mmCIF file of C-alpha atoms in Angstrom:
data_model
loop_
_atom_site.group_PDB
_atom_site.id
_atom_site.type_symbol
_atom_site.label_atom_id
_atom_site.label_comp_id
_atom_site.label_asym_id
_atom_site.label_seq_id
_atom_site.Cartn_x
_atom_site.Cartn_y
_atom_site.Cartn_z
ATOM 1 C CA MET A 272 3.783 9.672 -25.130
ATOM 2 C CA LYS A 273 7.418 9.376 -25.070
ATOM 3 C CA HIS A 274 8.461 7.313 -21.934
ATOM 4 C CA PHE A 275 12.140 6.570 -22.624
ATOM 5 C CA GLU A 276 15.256 8.531 -23.734
ATOM 6 C CA SER A 277 18.212 6.243 -24.000
ATOM 7 C CA PHE A 278 19.380 4.352 -27.129
ATOM 8 C CA LEU A 279 17.246 1.526 -25.919
ATOM 9 C CA ALA A 280 14.028 3.675 -25.996
ATOM 10 C CA LYS A 281 12.234 1.901 -28.829
ATOM 11 C CA HIS A 282 12.946 -1.665 -27.495
ATOM 12 C CA LEU A 283 11.882 -0.482 -23.921
ATOM 13 C CA GLU A 284 8.626 0.680 -25.343
ATOM 14 C CA ASP A 285 8.040 -2.585 -27.007
ATOM 15 C CA PHE A 286 8.930 -4.523 -23.798
ATOM 16 C CA LEU A 287 6.571 -2.145 -21.847
ATOM 17 C CA GLY A 288 3.629 -2.985 -24.222
ATOM 18 C CA TYR A 289 4.527 -6.737 -23.771
ATOM 19 C CA ARG A 290 4.354 -6.602 -20.017
ATOM 20 C CA LEU A 291 1.100 -4.592 -19.934
ATOM 21 C CA ASN A 292 -0.404 -7.222 -22.192
ATOM 22 C CA LEU A 293 0.529 -9.830 -19.651
ATOM 23 C CA GLY A 294 -1.422 -7.830 -17.172
ATOM 24 C CA TYR A 295 1.317 -6.143 -15.081
ATOM 25 C CA ASN A 296 0.578 -2.750 -13.395
ATOM 26 C CA TYR A 297 1.322 0.185 -15.819
ATOM 27 C CA ARG A 298 2.610 2.608 -13.201
ATOM 28 C CA ASN A 299 5.006 0.064 -11.481
ATOM 29 C CA GLN A 300 6.376 -1.252 -14.744
ATOM 30 C CA LEU A 301 7.026 2.275 -16.154
ATOM 31 C CA PHE A 302 8.701 3.373 -12.996
ATOM 32 C CA VAL A 303 11.235 0.460 -12.819
ATOM 33 C CA LEU A 304 11.891 0.675 -16.650
ATOM 34 C CA ARG A 305 12.651 4.438 -16.375
ATOM 35 C CA GLN A 306 15.326 3.819 -13.747
ATOM 36 C CA LEU A 307 17.031 1.481 -16.299
ATOM 37 C CA ASP A 308 16.597 3.874 -19.111
ATOM 38 C CA GLN A 309 17.833 6.905 -17.242
ATOM 39 C CA TYR A 310 20.884 5.053 -16.108
ATOM 40 C CA VAL A 311 21.760 3.878 -19.521
ATOM 41 C CA LYS A 312 21.132 7.521 -20.884
ATOM 42 C CA LYS A 313 23.370 8.959 -18.127
ATOM 43 C CA ALA A 314 26.178 6.358 -18.385
ATOM 44 C CA GLN A 315 26.367 6.843 -22.180
ATOM 45 C CA PRO A 316 27.972 3.273 -22.774
ATOM 46 C CA GLU A 317 30.023 2.762 -25.927
ATOM 47 C CA SER A 318 28.127 1.311 -28.951
ATOM 48 C CA GLY A 319 27.732 -2.370 -29.065
ATOM 49 C CA PRO A 320 26.013 -4.899 -26.618
ATOM 50 C CA LEU A 321 26.074 -3.900 -22.992
ATOM 51 C CA SER A 322 28.189 -6.238 -20.786
ATOM 52 C CA PRO A 323 27.658 -7.841 -17.357
ATOM 53 C CA THR A 324 30.220 -5.359 -16.115
ATOM 54 C CA PHE A 325 28.029 -2.524 -17.134
ATOM 55 C CA PHE A 326 25.246 -3.866 -14.849
ATOM 56 C CA LEU A 327 27.543 -4.651 -11.970
ATOM 57 C CA THR A 328 28.465 -0.960 -12.065
ATOM 58 C CA MET A 329 24.774 0.035 -12.351
ATOM 59 C CA ARG A 330 23.977 -2.064 -9.291
ATOM 60 C CA SER A 331 26.365 -0.337 -7.195
ATOM 61 C CA SER A 332 25.591 3.150 -8.577
ATOM 62 C CA LEU A 333 21.871 3.336 -8.086
ATOM 63 C CA LYS A 334 21.044 5.423 -5.065
ATOM 64 C CA MET A 335 18.273 3.303 -4.056
ATOM 65 C CA GLU A 336 17.314 0.743 -1.285
ATOM 66 C CA PRO A 337 18.467 -2.798 -2.028
ATOM 67 C CA MET A 338 14.951 -4.061 -2.772
ATOM 68 C CA SER A 339 14.472 -1.273 -5.320
ATOM 69 C CA VAL A 340 17.874 -1.873 -6.847
ATOM 70 C CA ASN A 341 16.983 -5.631 -7.203
ATOM 71 C CA SER A 342 13.675 -4.724 -8.811
ATOM 72 C CA VAL A 343 15.735 -2.823 -11.595
ATOM 73 C CA ILE A 344 18.144 -5.761 -11.900
ATOM 74 C CA CYS A 345 15.173 -8.182 -12.245
ATOM 75 C CA MET A 346 13.436 -5.929 -14.781
ATOM 76 C CA ALA A 347 16.754 -5.612 -16.826
ATOM 77 C CA ARG A 348 16.934 -9.469 -16.829
ATOM 78 C CA GLY A 349 13.443 -9.690 -18.127
ATOM 79 C CA PHE A 350 13.986 -6.990 -20.833
ATOM 80 C CA PHE A 351 17.220 -8.620 -22.131
ATOM 81 C CA ASP A 352 15.482 -12.013 -22.208
ATOM 82 C CA PHE A 353 13.013 -10.209 -24.400
ATOM 83 C CA MET A 354 15.884 -8.832 -26.465
ATOM 84 C CA VAL A 355 17.301 -12.316 -26.893
ATOM 85 C CA ARG A 356 14.056 -13.686 -28.118
ATOM 86 C CA LYS A 357 13.703 -10.749 -30.545
ATOM 87 C CA GLY A 358 17.244 -11.483 -31.941
ATOM 88 C CA HIS A 359 18.737 -8.243 -30.817
ATOM 89 C CA TYR A 360 21.206 -9.996 -28.332
ATOM 90 C CA ASP A 361 22.920 -13.328 -28.395
ATOM 91 C CA LYS A 362 22.785 -13.831 -24.597
ATOM 92 C CA ASN A 363 21.373 -12.046 -21.581
ATOM 93 C CA PRO A 364 24.217 -9.704 -20.075
ATOM 94 C CA VAL A 365 22.101 -9.538 -16.780
ATOM 95 C CA ARG A 366 21.598 -13.140 -16.223
ATOM 96 C CA ASP A 367 24.436 -13.751 -13.840
ATOM 97 C CA VAL A 368 24.410 -10.386 -12.104
ATOM 98 C CA PRO A 369 23.468 -11.184 -8.459
ATOM 99 C CA PHE A 370 20.951 -9.387 -6.444
ATOM 100 C CA LEU A 371 21.857 -7.300 -3.481
ATOM 101 C CA ARG A 372 21.115 -8.676 0.050
ATOM 102 C CA THR A 373 17.804 -7.178 1.289
ATOM 103 C CA ASN A 374 15.964 -6.639 4.473
ATOM 104 C CA VAL A 375 12.881 -8.647 5.321
ATOM 105 C CA VAL A 376 9.619 -6.463 4.861
ATOM 106 C CA ALA A 377 6.937 -6.943 7.441
ATOM 107 C CA PRO A 378 3.746 -5.359 5.987
ATOM 108 C CA PHE A 379 1.469 -3.291 8.289
ATOM 109 C CA ILE A 380 -1.380 -5.603 9.468
ATOM 110 C CA PHE A 381 -4.689 -4.123 10.634
ATOM 111 C CA SER A 382 -6.318 -6.416 13.183
ATOM 112 C CA ARG A 383 -10.066 -7.033 12.461
ATOM 113 C CA GLN A 384 -11.058 -4.407 15.056
ATOM 114 C CA GLN A 385 -8.720 -1.853 13.578
ATOM 115 C CA THR A 386 -10.212 -2.616 10.077
ATOM 116 C CA ASP A 387 -13.615 -1.967 11.561
ATOM 117 C CA GLN A 388 -12.557 1.241 13.195
ATOM 118 C CA LEU A 389 -11.049 2.426 9.812
ATOM 119 C CA LEU A 390 -14.385 1.785 8.049
ATOM 120 C CA THR A 391 -16.244 3.443 10.884
ATOM 121 C CA ALA A 392 -14.047 6.587 10.616
ATOM 122 C CA LEU A 393 -14.679 6.655 6.741
ATOM 123 C CA CYS A 394 -18.338 6.283 7.213
ATOM 124 C CA GLN A 395 -18.450 9.124 9.804
ATOM 125 C CA SER A 396 -16.595 11.449 7.486
ATOM 126 C CA ILE A 397 -19.094 11.309 4.728
ATOM 127 C CA ARG A 398 -20.405 14.732 4.123
ATOM 128 C CA LYS A 399 -24.172 15.466 3.971
ATOM 129 C CA LYS A 400 -24.261 17.878 1.095
ATOM 130 C CA PRO A 401 -25.734 16.320 -2.079
ATOM 131 C CA SER A 402 -22.766 17.428 -4.243
ATOM 132 C CA GLN A 403 -20.280 15.668 -1.773
ATOM 133 C CA TYR A 404 -22.366 12.726 -0.290
ATOM 134 C CA LEU A 405 -22.091 10.478 -3.404
ATOM 135 C CA LYS A 406 -18.318 10.992 -3.826
ATOM 136 C CA ASP A 407 -17.640 10.304 -0.249
ATOM 137 C CA LEU A 408 -19.860 7.246 -0.206
ATOM 138 C CA THR A 409 -18.274 5.916 -3.276
ATOM 139 C CA ILE A 410 -14.763 6.171 -1.621
ATOM 140 C CA TYR A 411 -16.122 4.278 1.455
ATOM 141 C CA VAL A 412 -17.405 1.499 -0.672
ATOM 142 C CA ALA A 413 -14.117 1.307 -2.510
ATOM 143 C CA ILE A 414 -12.145 0.915 0.762
ATOM 144 C CA LEU A 415 -14.982 -1.373 2.143
ATOM 145 C CA LEU A 416 -14.058 -3.756 -0.890
ATOM 146 C CA LEU A 417 -10.409 -3.515 -0.245
ATOM 147 C CA ALA A 418 -10.954 -4.535 3.425
ATOM 148 C CA ARG A 419 -13.725 -7.253 3.080
ATOM 149 C CA PHE A 420 -12.349 -9.001 0.033
ATOM 150 C CA GLY A 421 -8.523 -8.377 0.006
ATOM 151 C CA MET A 422 -8.599 -6.676 -3.418
ATOM 152 C CA ARG A 423 -5.716 -4.791 -5.165
ATOM 153 C CA ILE A 424 -6.631 -1.038 -5.115
ATOM 154 C CA SER A 425 -7.246 -1.188 -9.015
ATOM 155 C CA GLU A 426 -9.783 -4.044 -8.818
ATOM 156 C CA PRO A 427 -12.783 -2.193 -7.167
ATOM 157 C CA LEU A 428 -12.159 0.805 -9.311
ATOM 158 C CA ARG A 429 -12.345 -1.167 -12.559
ATOM 159 C CA LEU A 430 -15.560 -2.812 -11.630
ATOM 160 C CA ARG A 431 -18.530 -2.142 -13.907
ATOM 161 C CA ILE A 432 -22.124 -2.169 -12.728
ATOM 162 C CA GLU A 433 -22.813 -5.507 -14.379
ATOM 163 C CA HIS A 434 -19.863 -7.082 -12.456
ATOM 164 C CA TYR A 435 -22.009 -7.090 -9.322
ATOM 165 C CA GLN A 436 -24.913 -9.628 -9.354
ATOM 166 C CA PRO A 437 -27.395 -8.789 -6.509
ATOM 167 C CA GLU A 438 -29.421 -11.872 -6.815
ATOM 168 C CA GLU A 439 -26.442 -14.239 -6.870
ATOM 169 C CA LYS A 440 -24.540 -12.085 -4.142
ATOM 170 C CA SER A 441 -21.162 -12.207 -6.230
ATOM 171 C CA LEU A 442 -18.615 -9.987 -7.690
ATOM 172 C CA TYR A 443 -16.727 -10.666 -11.012
ATOM 173 C CA ILE A 444 -13.216 -9.532 -10.835
ATOM 174 C CA GLU A 445 -12.115 -9.347 -14.689
ATOM 175 C CA ASN A 446 -8.783 -9.224 -16.413
ATOM 176 C CA THR A 447 -6.765 -8.380 -13.336
ATOM 177 C CA LYS A 448 -3.004 -8.797 -12.575
ATOM 178 C CA PHE A 449 -1.633 -11.707 -14.737
ATOM 179 C CA LYS A 450 -4.892 -11.594 -16.787
ATOM 180 C CA LYS A 451 -6.658 -13.556 -14.059
ATOM 181 C CA ASP A 452 -10.467 -13.437 -13.734
ATOM 182 C CA ARG A 453 -12.304 -14.559 -10.553
ATOM 183 C CA LEU A 454 -15.786 -14.751 -9.317
ATOM 184 C CA ILE A 455 -16.143 -14.233 -5.503
ATOM 185 C CA PRO A 456 -19.186 -14.505 -3.170
ATOM 186 C CA VAL A 457 -20.368 -11.440 -1.324
ATOM 187 C CA PRO A 458 -21.448 -11.806 2.366
ATOM 188 C CA MET A 459 -24.944 -10.603 3.045
ATOM 189 C CA VAL A 460 -23.742 -7.853 5.310
ATOM 190 C CA VAL A 461 -21.509 -6.319 2.505
ATOM 191 C CA ALA A 462 -24.091 -7.160 -0.130
ATOM 192 C CA THR A 463 -26.589 -4.931 1.793
ATOM 193 C CA GLN A 464 -24.139 -2.002 1.910
ATOM 194 C CA ILE A 465 -23.536 -2.353 -1.853
ATOM 195 C CA ASP A 466 -27.211 -2.544 -2.576
ATOM 196 C CA ASN A 467 -27.902 0.459 -0.451
ATOM 197 C CA TYR A 468 -25.044 2.237 -2.306
ATOM 198 C CA LEU A 469 -26.568 1.485 -5.716
ATOM 199 C CA GLN A 470 -29.953 2.855 -4.674
ATOM 200 C CA VAL A 471 -28.298 6.100 -3.548
ATOM 201 C CA ARG A 472 -26.223 6.198 -6.784
ATOM 202 C CA GLU A 473 -29.307 5.861 -8.963
ATOM 203 C CA SER A 474 -31.314 8.467 -7.031
ATOM 204 C CA LEU A 475 -28.483 11.028 -7.361
ATOM 205 C CA LEU A 476 -27.085 10.178 -10.784
ATOM 206 C CA GLY A 477 -30.364 9.350 -12.498
ATOM 207 C CA THR A 478 -29.815 8.012 -15.976
ATOM 208 C CA SER A 479 -26.058 8.621 -15.885
ATOM 209 C CA GLN A 480 -24.239 6.571 -18.573
ATOM 210 C CA ASN A 481 -21.181 6.109 -16.471
ATOM 211 C CA PRO A 482 -20.597 2.251 -16.715
ATOM 212 C CA TYR A 483 -18.349 1.974 -13.459
ATOM 213 C CA LEU A 484 -19.726 0.631 -10.247
ATOM 214 C CA LEU A 485 -17.728 3.314 -8.492
ATOM 215 C CA PRO A 486 -17.941 6.461 -10.661
ATOM 216 C CA GLY A 487 -15.707 9.385 -10.804
ATOM 217 C CA ALA A 488 -16.291 12.617 -12.770
ATOM 218 C CA GLY A 489 -18.094 12.478 -16.018
ATOM 219 C CA LEU A 490 -17.906 8.905 -17.484
ATOM 220 C CA CYS A 491 -14.554 8.111 -15.544
ATOM 221 C CA ARG A 492 -14.122 5.760 -12.774
ATOM 222 C CA LEU A 493 -13.149 6.751 -9.300
ATOM 223 C CA HIS A 494 -9.412 7.762 -9.258
ATOM 224 C CA ASP A 495 -7.139 5.793 -6.997
ATOM 225 C CA GLN A 496 -5.301 8.871 -5.553
ATOM 226 C CA THR A 497 -8.675 10.034 -4.204
ATOM 227 C CA VAL A 498 -9.126 6.640 -2.427
ATOM 228 C CA ARG A 499 -5.471 6.858 -1.038
ATOM 229 C CA GLU A 500 -6.064 10.308 0.248
ATOM 230 C CA ALA A 501 -9.185 9.252 2.087
ATOM 231 C CA PHE A 502 -7.655 6.111 3.532
ATOM 232 C CA HIS A 503 -4.770 8.105 5.043
ATOM 233 C CA GLN A 504 -7.129 10.659 6.570
ATOM 234 C CA ALA A 505 -8.981 7.825 8.141
ATOM 235 C CA VAL A 506 -5.829 6.121 9.393
ATOM 236 C CA ASN A 507 -4.844 9.472 10.994
ATOM 237 C CA ALA A 508 -8.209 9.892 12.472
ATOM 238 C CA ILE A 509 -8.028 6.517 14.353
ATOM 239 C CA ASP A 510 -4.405 7.183 15.401
ATOM 240 C CA LEU A 511 -2.890 4.377 13.514
ATOM 241 C CA ALA A 512 -0.398 6.365 11.287
ATOM 242 C CA ARG A 513 3.044 4.943 11.507
ATOM 243 C CA PRO A 514 6.203 5.870 9.885
ATOM 244 C CA ARG A 515 8.196 3.197 7.971
ATOM 245 C CA GLN A 516 10.854 1.701 10.413
ATOM 246 C CA VAL A 517 14.007 -0.329 9.981
ATOM 247 C CA ILE A 518 14.915 -2.546 12.859
ATOM 248 C CA GLY A 519 17.847 -4.733 12.397
ATOM 249 C CA ASN A 520 17.270 -6.513 9.083
ATOM 250 C CA THR A 521 13.474 -5.985 9.196
ATOM 251 C CA VAL A 522 11.529 -3.161 7.535
ATOM 252 C CA PHE A 523 8.248 -2.411 9.205
ATOM 253 C CA ALA A 524 6.092 -0.879 6.442
ATOM 254 C CA LYS A 525 3.686 2.092 7.116
ATOM 255 C CA PRO A 526 -0.103 1.594 6.525
ATOM 256 C CA THR A 527 -1.217 1.841 2.797
ATOM 257 C CA PRO A 528 -4.266 0.772 1.119
ATOM 258 C CA HIS A 529 -2.543 -2.469 -0.045
ATOM 259 C CA SER A 530 -2.152 -3.105 3.844
ATOM 260 C CA LEU A 531 -5.830 -3.997 3.782
ATOM 261 C CA ARG A 532 -5.158 -6.765 1.276
ATOM 262 C CA HIS A 533 -2.299 -8.157 3.427
ATOM 263 C CA SER A 534 -4.538 -7.814 6.513
ATOM 264 C CA PHE A 535 -7.445 -9.664 4.939
ATOM 265 C CA ALA A 536 -5.180 -12.687 4.118
ATOM 266 C CA VAL A 537 -3.452 -12.767 7.506
ATOM 267 C CA ASN A 538 -6.821 -12.308 9.465
ATOM 268 C CA THR A 539 -8.373 -15.019 7.320
ATOM 269 C CA LEU A 540 -5.635 -17.368 8.180
ATOM 270 C CA LYS A 541 -5.796 -16.388 11.857
ATOM 271 C CA LYS A 542 -9.559 -17.064 12.036
ATOM 272 C CA ILE A 543 -8.973 -20.581 10.455
ATOM 273 C CA LYS A 544 -6.232 -21.220 13.088
ATOM 274 C CA HIS A 545 -8.482 -20.085 16.008
ATOM 275 C CA ARG A 546 -11.069 -22.665 14.771
ATOM 276 C CA GLY A 547 -8.520 -25.297 15.388
ATOM 277 C CA LYS A 548 -7.936 -25.967 11.683
ATOM 278 C CA SER A 549 -4.820 -25.898 9.619
ATOM 279 C CA PRO A 550 -4.005 -22.621 7.840
ATOM 280 C CA GLN A 551 -1.767 -24.339 5.414
ATOM 281 C CA HIS A 552 -4.740 -26.479 4.126
ATOM 282 C CA ALA A 553 -6.796 -23.264 3.310
ATOM 283 C CA LEU A 554 -4.015 -21.715 1.168
ATOM 284 C CA PRO A 555 -5.156 -23.082 -2.330
ATOM 285 C CA VAL A 556 -8.693 -21.627 -1.584
ATOM 286 C CA LEU A 557 -7.445 -18.347 -0.260
ATOM 287 C CA ALA A 558 -5.029 -17.982 -3.322
ATOM 288 C CA ALA A 559 -7.978 -18.502 -5.736
ATOM 289 C CA TYR A 560 -10.163 -15.894 -3.775
ATOM 290 C CA MET A 561 -7.374 -13.345 -3.736
ATOM 291 C CA GLY A 562 -6.293 -13.947 -7.410
ATOM 292 C CA HIS A 563 -2.906 -15.293 -6.844
ATOM 293 C CA VAL A 564 -1.294 -17.273 -9.700
ATOM 294 C CA GLU A 565 -0.310 -20.075 -7.305
ATOM 295 C CA TYR A 566 -1.027 -20.714 -3.602
ATOM 296 C CA ARG A 567 2.620 -20.663 -2.770
ATOM 297 C CA SER A 568 2.315 -16.823 -3.009
ATOM 298 C CA THR A 569 -0.377 -16.956 -0.363
ATOM 299 C CA ALA A 570 1.933 -18.950 1.885
ATOM 300 C CA TYR A 571 3.923 -15.681 2.391
ATOM 301 C CA TYR A 572 1.257 -14.546 4.886
ATOM 302 C CA LEU A 573 1.804 -17.460 7.291
ATOM 303 C CA LYS A 574 4.845 -15.589 8.526
ATOM 304 C CA PHE A 575 2.776 -12.739 9.689
ATOM 305 C CA LEU A 576 0.322 -14.587 11.909
ATOM 306 C CA ASP A 577 1.956 -13.005 14.894
ATOM 307 C CA ALA A 578 1.310 -9.431 13.362
ATOM 308 C CA GLU A 579 0.457 -7.969 16.907
ATOM 309 C CA GLN A 580 3.786 -9.088 18.399
ATOM 310 C CA ARG A 581 5.675 -7.602 15.372
ATOM 311 C CA GLU A 582 3.752 -4.443 15.815
ATOM 312 C CA GLY A 583 4.541 -4.486 19.464
ATOM 313 C CA LEU A 584 8.250 -4.814 18.759
ATOM 314 C CA ALA A 585 8.389 -1.926 16.359
ATOM 315 C CA CYS A 586 6.536 0.411 18.758
ATOM 316 C CA PHE A 587 8.774 -0.616 21.641
ATOM 317 C CA VAL A 588 11.891 -0.083 19.647
ATOM 318 C CA ALA A 589 10.747 3.314 18.401
ATOM 319 C CA SER A 590 9.885 4.488 21.960
ATOM 320 C CA HIS A 591 13.164 3.254 23.425
ATOM 321 C CA PRO A 592 16.031 4.415 21.214
ATOM 322 C CA LYS A 593 19.487 3.141 21.721
ATOM 323 C CA PRO A 594 21.658 5.081 24.219
ATOM 324 C CA SER A 595 24.073 7.448 22.569
#
């Protein structure tokens, strides 16, 4: 498949392969690299190495939000570091190109009660016809794993049957982002639901050779778009759908499946705080549990322990527009 069209196409393909081997998400990497590729194609720069001025112009020309522009600049830096290592450039022309000033992003945080409501709505939406029951139940289990373990959406979908150990009550998350594996304990209440699901799966699929814990059609795994659609239907059903809002220099994000990962982290830290213990001391353990490379990434969630107040502010501003 041809991904790129500019004169850098071959090098971009090589770089994409390099990034994927490091464990980065294919879709995200391809999207950002295509922004760079299409701009280079459209600008048609003169032959020879690209200059810092070219990328300053690109930064001001991209019709995207500052955070997205910065993603392109960051990817371009990484790409030209790659080009320098390969001997195609003497120095990186993007190294000193500054990022644009961005807004603070506040992710949508489900409270523990809202997470329970979401799962209940999904459970109630499971259709009873045999041809639909297993598919709906599989989607429910996928979102259950997102909510109860703070997984990235790709992680439950890539699980194979052998990755769940019912005797040990554990899940093995293999070869995820940054090539990082982890073994996580499964609480009894969740293990019971997984065990029940596997019994239903076996009774309806019989001797199916599908290797995935959460099967899709044929021998494929459940598709992430199917999960996303069910998630948003459930969010609408419990009246938690929110548009993305920008208030001052803060962007309040709308609910997405990844919000469940953010919510798991924040609610875990809140629970620790309510017990009278220090959330900061729990960061290394939570980082390992969630598959972060270093616990400083997990410290990001400390800023959102007041999620209810932030959500209240967003709702208040939305319902009280500024006078004209």
